[in-house]
Tab-separated table of C-alpha atoms in Angstrom:
chain	number	residue	atom	x	y	z
G	29	MET	CA	83.669	-81.916	-102.012
G	30	LYS	CA	82.768	-85.490	-100.687
G	31	GLY	CA	80.022	-86.213	-98.166
G	32	LEU	CA	82.235	-86.519	-95.130
G	33	GLU	CA	84.026	-83.250	-95.882
G	34	LYS	CA	80.771	-81.259	-95.793
G	35	ILE	CA	80.255	-81.920	-92.049
G	36	THR	CA	80.216	-78.814	-89.798
G	37	THR	CA	80.793	-78.783	-86.123
G	38	THR	CA	77.360	-77.477	-85.804
G	39	LYS	CA	75.799	-80.413	-87.568
G	40	LEU	CA	78.114	-82.818	-85.776
G	41	SER	CA	76.880	-81.410	-82.418
G	42	ALA	CA	73.307	-81.780	-83.255
G	43	TRP	CA	73.668	-85.366	-84.547
G	44	VAL	CA	75.617	-86.230	-81.272
G	45	GLN	CA	72.851	-84.843	-79.072
G	46	LEU	CA	70.161	-86.897	-81.067
G	47	ALA	CA	72.263	-89.971	-80.706
G	48	LYS	CA	72.948	-89.556	-76.984
G	49	ILE	CA	69.199	-89.527	-76.312
G	50	GLN	CA	69.182	-93.184	-77.794
G	51	ALA	CA	72.028	-94.226	-75.418
G	52	GLU	CA	69.462	-94.280	-72.621
G	53	LYS	CA	68.099	-97.533	-74.004
G	54	GLY	CA	71.396	-99.316	-73.572
G	55	ARG	CA	73.493	-100.372	-70.568
G	56	VAL	CA	77.290	-100.601	-69.979
G	57	SER	CA	78.718	-104.081	-70.172
G	58	ASP	CA	79.459	-105.556	-66.806
G	59	ARG	CA	80.747	-108.935	-67.814
G	60	ILE	CA	84.410	-107.584	-67.438
G	61	PRO	CA	84.700	-105.715	-64.104
G	62	GLN	CA	87.076	-103.008	-65.825
G	63	LEU	CA	84.592	-102.319	-68.446
G	64	ALA	CA	81.766	-101.723	-66.143
G	65	LEU	CA	83.615	-98.671	-64.774
G	66	ALA	CA	82.794	-96.623	-67.900
G	67	ASP	CA	80.655	-93.548	-67.548
G	68	PRO	CA	77.386	-94.268	-69.398
G	69	GLY	CA	77.313	-90.705	-70.536
G	70	TRP	CA	80.606	-90.719	-72.490
G	71	PHE	CA	80.392	-90.186	-76.321
G	72	ALA	CA	83.137	-89.451	-78.615
G	73	VAL	CA	83.410	-89.265	-82.556
G	74	HIS	CA	86.385	-88.719	-84.842
G	75	ILE	CA	86.177	-88.745	-88.678
G	76	CYS	CA	89.074	-89.095	-90.921
G	77	CYS	CA	88.680	-88.116	-94.593
G	78	GLU	CA	90.735	-89.385	-97.499
G	79	SER	CA	91.941	-85.745	-98.037
G	80	GLY	CA	93.514	-85.687	-94.561
G	81	GLN	CA	90.740	-83.507	-93.180
G	82	THR	CA	89.401	-84.556	-89.665
G	83	ILE	CA	86.617	-83.586	-87.381
G	84	SER	CA	86.030	-84.735	-83.959
G	85	PHE	CA	83.594	-84.012	-80.987
G	86	GLY	CA	82.880	-85.148	-77.592
G	87	ASP	CA	84.901	-87.115	-74.988
G	88	THR	CA	87.887	-87.696	-77.494
G	89	ALA	CA	90.397	-88.156	-74.635
G	90	CYS	CA	88.762	-91.323	-73.443
G	91	VAL	CA	90.809	-94.600	-73.929
G	92	PHE	CA	88.856	-97.776	-74.428
G	93	PRO	CA	89.701	-101.342	-75.430
G	94	LEU	CA	88.819	-102.303	-78.927
G	95	MET	CA	87.405	-105.520	-77.927
G	96	SER	CA	85.681	-107.091	-80.969
G	97	VAL	CA	86.446	-104.248	-83.221
G	98	ILE	CA	90.008	-105.749	-83.523
G	99	LYS	CA	88.600	-108.820	-85.230
G	100	THR	CA	88.394	-106.669	-88.409
G	101	PHE	CA	92.084	-105.974	-88.249
G	102	SER	CA	93.256	-109.456	-87.357
G	103	LEU	CA	91.363	-110.592	-90.424
G	104	LEU	CA	93.168	-107.886	-92.556
G	105	TYR	CA	96.470	-108.767	-90.977
G	106	LEU	CA	96.137	-112.599	-91.792
G	107	LEU	CA	94.805	-111.798	-95.401
G	108	GLU	CA	97.948	-109.652	-96.040
G	109	HIS	CA	100.410	-112.245	-94.523
G	110	LEU	CA	98.787	-115.393	-95.521
G	111	GLY	CA	96.341	-114.822	-98.300
G	112	ALA	CA	92.550	-115.366	-98.758
G	113	GLU	CA	92.651	-118.945	-99.733
G	114	THR	CA	94.501	-120.058	-96.483
G	115	VAL	CA	92.450	-117.680	-94.238
G	116	PHE	CA	89.016	-118.896	-95.578
G	117	GLY	CA	90.139	-122.543	-95.198
G	118	TRP	CA	89.986	-121.800	-91.569
G	119	VAL	CA	86.823	-119.598	-91.294
G	120	GLY	CA	83.678	-119.015	-93.369
G	121	VAL	CA	82.115	-115.686	-94.411
G	122	GLU	CA	78.550	-116.672	-93.618
G	123	PRO	CA	76.504	-114.498	-91.273
G	124	SER	CA	75.229	-115.905	-88.044
G	125	ASP	CA	71.930	-115.279	-86.639
G	126	ALA	CA	73.078	-116.463	-83.090
G	127	PRO	CA	74.846	-114.486	-80.486
G	128	PHE	CA	78.723	-113.715	-81.095
G	129	ASN	CA	79.707	-116.207	-78.410
G	130	SER	CA	77.395	-118.888	-79.416
G	131	LEU	CA	78.663	-122.586	-78.892
G	132	GLU	CA	75.388	-124.094	-80.435
G	133	GLN	CA	76.144	-122.193	-83.703
G	134	LEU	CA	79.614	-123.763	-83.758
G	135	ILE	CA	78.289	-127.268	-82.924
G	136	ALA	CA	75.613	-126.901	-85.724
G	137	ASP	CA	78.359	-125.922	-88.030
G	138	ARG	CA	80.463	-129.026	-87.016
G	139	GLY	CA	83.160	-126.932	-85.522
G	140	HIS	CA	83.735	-124.726	-88.563
G	141	PRO	CA	83.506	-121.144	-87.494
G	142	ARG	CA	80.884	-119.200	-89.506
G	143	ASN	CA	82.865	-115.998	-89.942
G	144	PRO	CA	85.816	-113.992	-88.391
G	145	MET	CA	83.551	-111.518	-86.553
G	146	ILE	CA	82.085	-113.864	-83.965
G	147	ASN	CA	84.277	-115.282	-81.119
G	148	SER	CA	84.714	-118.747	-82.697
G	149	GLY	CA	86.116	-117.272	-85.855
G	150	ALA	CA	88.231	-114.754	-84.080
G	151	ILE	CA	89.758	-117.418	-81.606
G	152	THR	CA	90.622	-119.645	-84.488
G	153	LEU	CA	92.322	-116.638	-86.260
G	154	SER	CA	94.184	-115.687	-83.169
G	155	ASP	CA	95.659	-119.280	-83.111
G	156	LYS	CA	97.158	-118.364	-86.618
G	157	LEU	CA	98.711	-114.958	-85.724
G	158	PRO	CA	102.547	-114.945	-86.558
G	159	GLY	CA	104.718	-114.993	-83.406
G	160	LYS	CA	106.179	-117.391	-80.863
G	161	ASP	CA	103.706	-116.829	-78.088
G	162	ALA	CA	100.515	-114.736	-77.274
G	163	SER	CA	102.456	-111.637	-76.046
G	164	ASN	CA	104.699	-111.657	-79.060
G	165	ARG	CA	101.822	-112.101	-81.467
G	166	THR	CA	100.125	-109.314	-79.952
G	167	PHE	CA	103.131	-107.011	-79.938
G	168	LEU	CA	103.866	-107.772	-83.647
G	169	PHE	CA	100.277	-107.241	-84.649
G	170	CYS	CA	99.868	-104.022	-82.757
G	171	GLU	CA	103.310	-102.726	-84.170
G	172	TRP	CA	102.066	-103.627	-87.766
G	173	LEU	CA	98.810	-101.750	-87.156
G	174	ASN	CA	100.377	-98.625	-85.699
G	175	GLN	CA	103.083	-98.434	-88.486
G	176	LEU	CA	100.538	-98.770	-91.318
G	177	ALA	CA	97.916	-96.393	-89.860
G	178	GLY	CA	100.061	-93.903	-87.959
G	179	CYS	CA	98.100	-94.488	-84.777
G	180	GLN	CA	99.103	-95.455	-81.290
G	181	PRO	CA	96.821	-98.136	-79.625
G	182	THR	CA	98.561	-100.334	-77.068
G	183	LEU	CA	97.909	-103.292	-74.869
G	184	ASP	CA	95.941	-102.228	-71.753
G	185	GLU	CA	97.393	-104.506	-69.066
G	186	VAL	CA	94.746	-103.510	-66.506
G	187	MET	CA	91.938	-104.605	-68.790
G	188	LEU	CA	93.704	-107.764	-69.636
G	189	ALA	CA	94.125	-108.586	-66.037
G	190	SER	CA	90.315	-107.964	-65.491
G	191	VAL	CA	89.505	-110.202	-68.567
G	192	ARG	CA	91.735	-112.986	-67.256
G	193	LEU	CA	90.196	-112.783	-63.886
G	194	THR	CA	86.834	-113.365	-65.297
G	195	ARG	CA	87.667	-115.446	-68.195
G	196	SER	CA	84.507	-116.063	-70.375
G	197	THR	CA	83.172	-119.603	-69.943
G	198	ALA	CA	81.708	-119.288	-73.242
G	199	ASN	CA	84.925	-118.492	-75.019
G	200	GLN	CA	86.684	-121.443	-73.026
G	201	ALA	CA	83.925	-123.799	-74.248
G	202	ILE	CA	84.204	-122.637	-77.885
G	203	ALA	CA	88.061	-122.935	-77.760
G	204	ASN	CA	87.698	-126.538	-76.330
G	205	TYR	CA	85.308	-127.446	-79.193
G	206	LEU	CA	87.572	-125.975	-81.855
G	207	ALA	CA	90.422	-128.003	-80.297
G	208	GLU	CA	88.514	-131.163	-80.395
G	209	ALA	CA	87.475	-130.445	-83.954
G	210	GLY	CA	91.269	-129.994	-84.953
G	211	HIS	CA	90.960	-126.296	-85.722
G	212	LEU	CA	93.445	-125.070	-83.041
G	213	GLU	CA	97.143	-125.823	-82.860
G	214	ASN	CA	97.503	-124.718	-79.327
G	215	LEU	CA	94.201	-124.023	-77.266
G	216	GLU	CA	95.941	-121.887	-74.511
G	217	THR	CA	97.981	-119.784	-76.868
G	218	ALA	CA	94.785	-119.141	-79.159
G	219	LEU	CA	92.859	-117.978	-76.088
G	220	ASP	CA	95.602	-115.982	-74.501
G	221	THR	CA	96.298	-114.152	-77.840
G	222	TYR	CA	92.502	-113.573	-78.429
G	223	GLU	CA	92.172	-111.918	-75.089
G	224	GLN	CA	95.193	-109.895	-75.389
G	225	ILE	CA	94.324	-108.458	-78.897
G	226	CYS	CA	90.915	-107.630	-77.620
G	227	CYS	CA	92.633	-105.478	-74.839
G	228	ILE	CA	94.490	-103.393	-77.435
G	229	SER	CA	93.192	-99.772	-76.406
G	230	GLY	CA	93.219	-96.403	-77.835
G	231	ARG	CA	91.229	-93.169	-78.578
G	232	VAL	CA	88.634	-92.637	-81.236
G	233	GLU	CA	91.241	-90.911	-83.329
G	234	ASP	CA	93.270	-94.129	-83.279
G	235	LEU	CA	90.241	-96.174	-84.422
G	236	ALA	CA	89.353	-93.764	-87.169
G	237	LEU	CA	92.936	-93.968	-88.461
G	238	LEU	CA	92.759	-97.703	-88.442
G	239	GLY	CA	89.287	-97.455	-90.324
G	240	LYS	CA	90.983	-95.207	-92.906
G	241	LEU	CA	93.225	-98.111	-93.793
G	242	LEU	CA	90.095	-99.984	-95.102
G	243	ALA	CA	88.297	-96.932	-96.669
G	244	CYS	CA	91.025	-95.418	-98.860
G	245	GLU	CA	93.650	-96.660	-101.246
G	246	ASN	CA	96.847	-97.549	-99.561
G	247	SER	CA	100.096	-98.763	-101.361
G	248	CYS	CA	100.786	-100.950	-98.317
G	249	LEU	CA	97.629	-102.972	-98.468
G	250	SER	CA	96.034	-105.085	-101.223
G	251	SER	CA	92.940	-103.464	-102.643
G	252	GLN	CA	91.321	-106.962	-102.835
G	253	ASN	CA	91.834	-107.648	-99.157
G	254	ARG	CA	90.402	-104.340	-98.273
G	255	ARG	CA	87.284	-105.253	-100.197
G	256	ILE	CA	87.081	-108.648	-98.669
G	257	VAL	CA	87.221	-107.153	-95.098
G	258	ASN	CA	84.657	-104.520	-95.827
G	259	ALA	CA	82.302	-107.000	-97.277
G	260	VAL	CA	82.699	-109.294	-94.204
G	261	MET	CA	82.067	-106.223	-91.914
G	262	LEU	CA	78.880	-105.302	-93.907
G	263	THR	CA	77.396	-108.833	-93.547
G	264	CYS	CA	78.610	-109.983	-90.169
G	265	GLY	CA	80.323	-106.875	-88.177
G	266	LEU	CA	77.233	-106.165	-86.068
G	267	TYR	CA	76.521	-109.787	-85.238
G	268	GLU	CA	72.871	-110.924	-85.725
G	269	ALA	CA	71.813	-107.196	-86.366
G	270	SER	CA	74.219	-106.881	-89.364
G	271	ALA	CA	71.471	-107.418	-92.095
G	272	GLN	CA	69.296	-104.917	-90.525
G	273	PHE	CA	71.952	-102.115	-90.381
G	274	ALA	CA	73.141	-103.066	-93.861
G	275	VAL	CA	69.617	-102.050	-94.889
G	276	ARG	CA	69.143	-99.018	-92.672
G	277	ILE	CA	72.739	-97.567	-92.933
G	278	GLY	CA	74.560	-99.404	-95.723
G	279	LEU	CA	78.156	-99.012	-94.464
G	280	PRO	CA	80.619	-101.685	-93.402
G	281	MET	CA	80.887	-101.492	-89.633
G	282	LYS	CA	82.334	-103.251	-86.696
G	283	SER	CA	81.490	-102.908	-82.896
G	284	GLY	CA	82.940	-104.163	-79.675
G	285	ILE	CA	81.591	-104.500	-76.201
G	286	GLY	CA	84.181	-101.829	-75.067
G	287	GLY	CA	81.853	-99.307	-76.624
G	288	GLY	CA	83.896	-98.844	-79.784
G	289	LEU	CA	82.413	-98.678	-83.333
G	290	VAL	CA	84.126	-98.094	-86.705
G	291	ALA	CA	82.187	-97.282	-90.052
G	292	ILE	CA	83.877	-97.356	-93.313
G	293	VAL	CA	82.872	-94.921	-96.105
G	294	PRO	CA	84.825	-96.619	-99.105
G	295	GLY	CA	86.833	-93.953	-101.006
G	296	GLU	CA	86.036	-91.273	-98.471
G	297	GLY	CA	87.183	-92.091	-95.061
G	298	ALA	CA	86.215	-93.703	-91.644
G	299	ILE	CA	83.940	-92.693	-88.807
G	300	ALA	CA	84.856	-93.891	-85.274
G	301	CYS	CA	82.658	-93.497	-82.280
G	302	TYR	CA	82.955	-94.386	-78.652
G	303	SER	CA	79.857	-94.971	-76.449
G	304	PRO	CA	79.905	-97.539	-73.784
G	305	GLU	CA	76.101	-98.332	-73.546
G	306	LEU	CA	75.130	-101.487	-75.518
G	307	ASP	CA	72.051	-102.959	-76.840
G	308	ASN	CA	71.002	-106.555	-76.302
G	309	THR	CA	73.101	-107.771	-79.168
G	310	GLY	CA	76.338	-106.113	-77.922
G	311	ASN	CA	76.389	-103.061	-80.118
G	312	PRO	CA	76.864	-99.489	-78.837
G	313	VAL	CA	73.414	-97.818	-79.055
G	314	ALA	CA	74.468	-94.076	-79.494
G	315	ALA	CA	77.356	-94.816	-81.777
G	316	ILE	CA	75.021	-96.620	-84.163
G	317	ALA	CA	72.369	-94.104	-83.863
G	318	PHE	CA	74.915	-91.446	-84.678
G	319	VAL	CA	76.345	-93.070	-87.812
G	320	GLU	CA	72.635	-93.809	-88.964
G	321	VAL	CA	71.568	-90.196	-88.918
G	322	LEU	CA	74.950	-88.998	-90.491
G	323	ALA	CA	74.688	-91.680	-93.191
G	324	GLN	CA	71.175	-90.670	-94.126
G	325	GLU	CA	71.834	-86.900	-94.019
G	326	LEU	CA	74.945	-87.294	-96.163
G	327	GLN	CA	73.569	-90.189	-98.331
G	328	LEU	CA	76.619	-92.401	-97.682
G	329	SER	CA	75.195	-95.845	-98.225
G	330	VAL	CA	77.401	-97.843	-100.466
G	331	PHE	CA	74.388	-99.023	-102.137
G	332	GLY	CA	73.830	-95.497	-103.642
């Protein structure tokens, strides 16, 4: 029996209680008005094992926007459609020690995005998604994910309206700089696509099913592309805290300011959490605390 399959509801409940104590150190994001409505006490976890076994706990009916967690899957989508050589001509794979929306980092790198997990990289890749306009791109991307993973995330129009109402000046500045550097074909379409895909929303079960695509062999996906995405997640997925958590936890992970977190256990399955209270880096505090205790108890680190 593999590590994830050994989890009992009793253990899960105990680990969740430990993690929720940590959540008090965080705060719910208020940059987007609709995100600020989340209850700080919400916590949900869903684990999908390769065998098909699942286990879940907490506020699993909560629907939340994937936000930056989607960056992982837009990278996978483009690798599958266009290939690694093309994709990494547009973005790098270097970790960044600056915040995820840093313009200074982009300027220092002469307009070439450091990696696909920060906003400059994700906006660049949003410009390259197949489709005639932002809505069509989002629809095709969402449909591809749902068919492949057997999940049901959809675009949350209310969240999108809230994002558009308070469009990030940092993202606008990043997009302007990318356009000036010749990295965007259409600035407005790139930003609109980026905002839309970040508002693709679902439950923890949906996120765990998406994560399982990266964790387990799948006849529809290239093993090489899965390995690439997992490697980039491990080194860049939690922004400037990625190296710290690679040492402490040792799993590919991606977070989003919506409170979502997905952790990949290669060959075993995926762990998805939802917890809206964030630390100063923009990572969900209780979700990471939960994955950390689970990974240590079950010795899940990819480094053995």
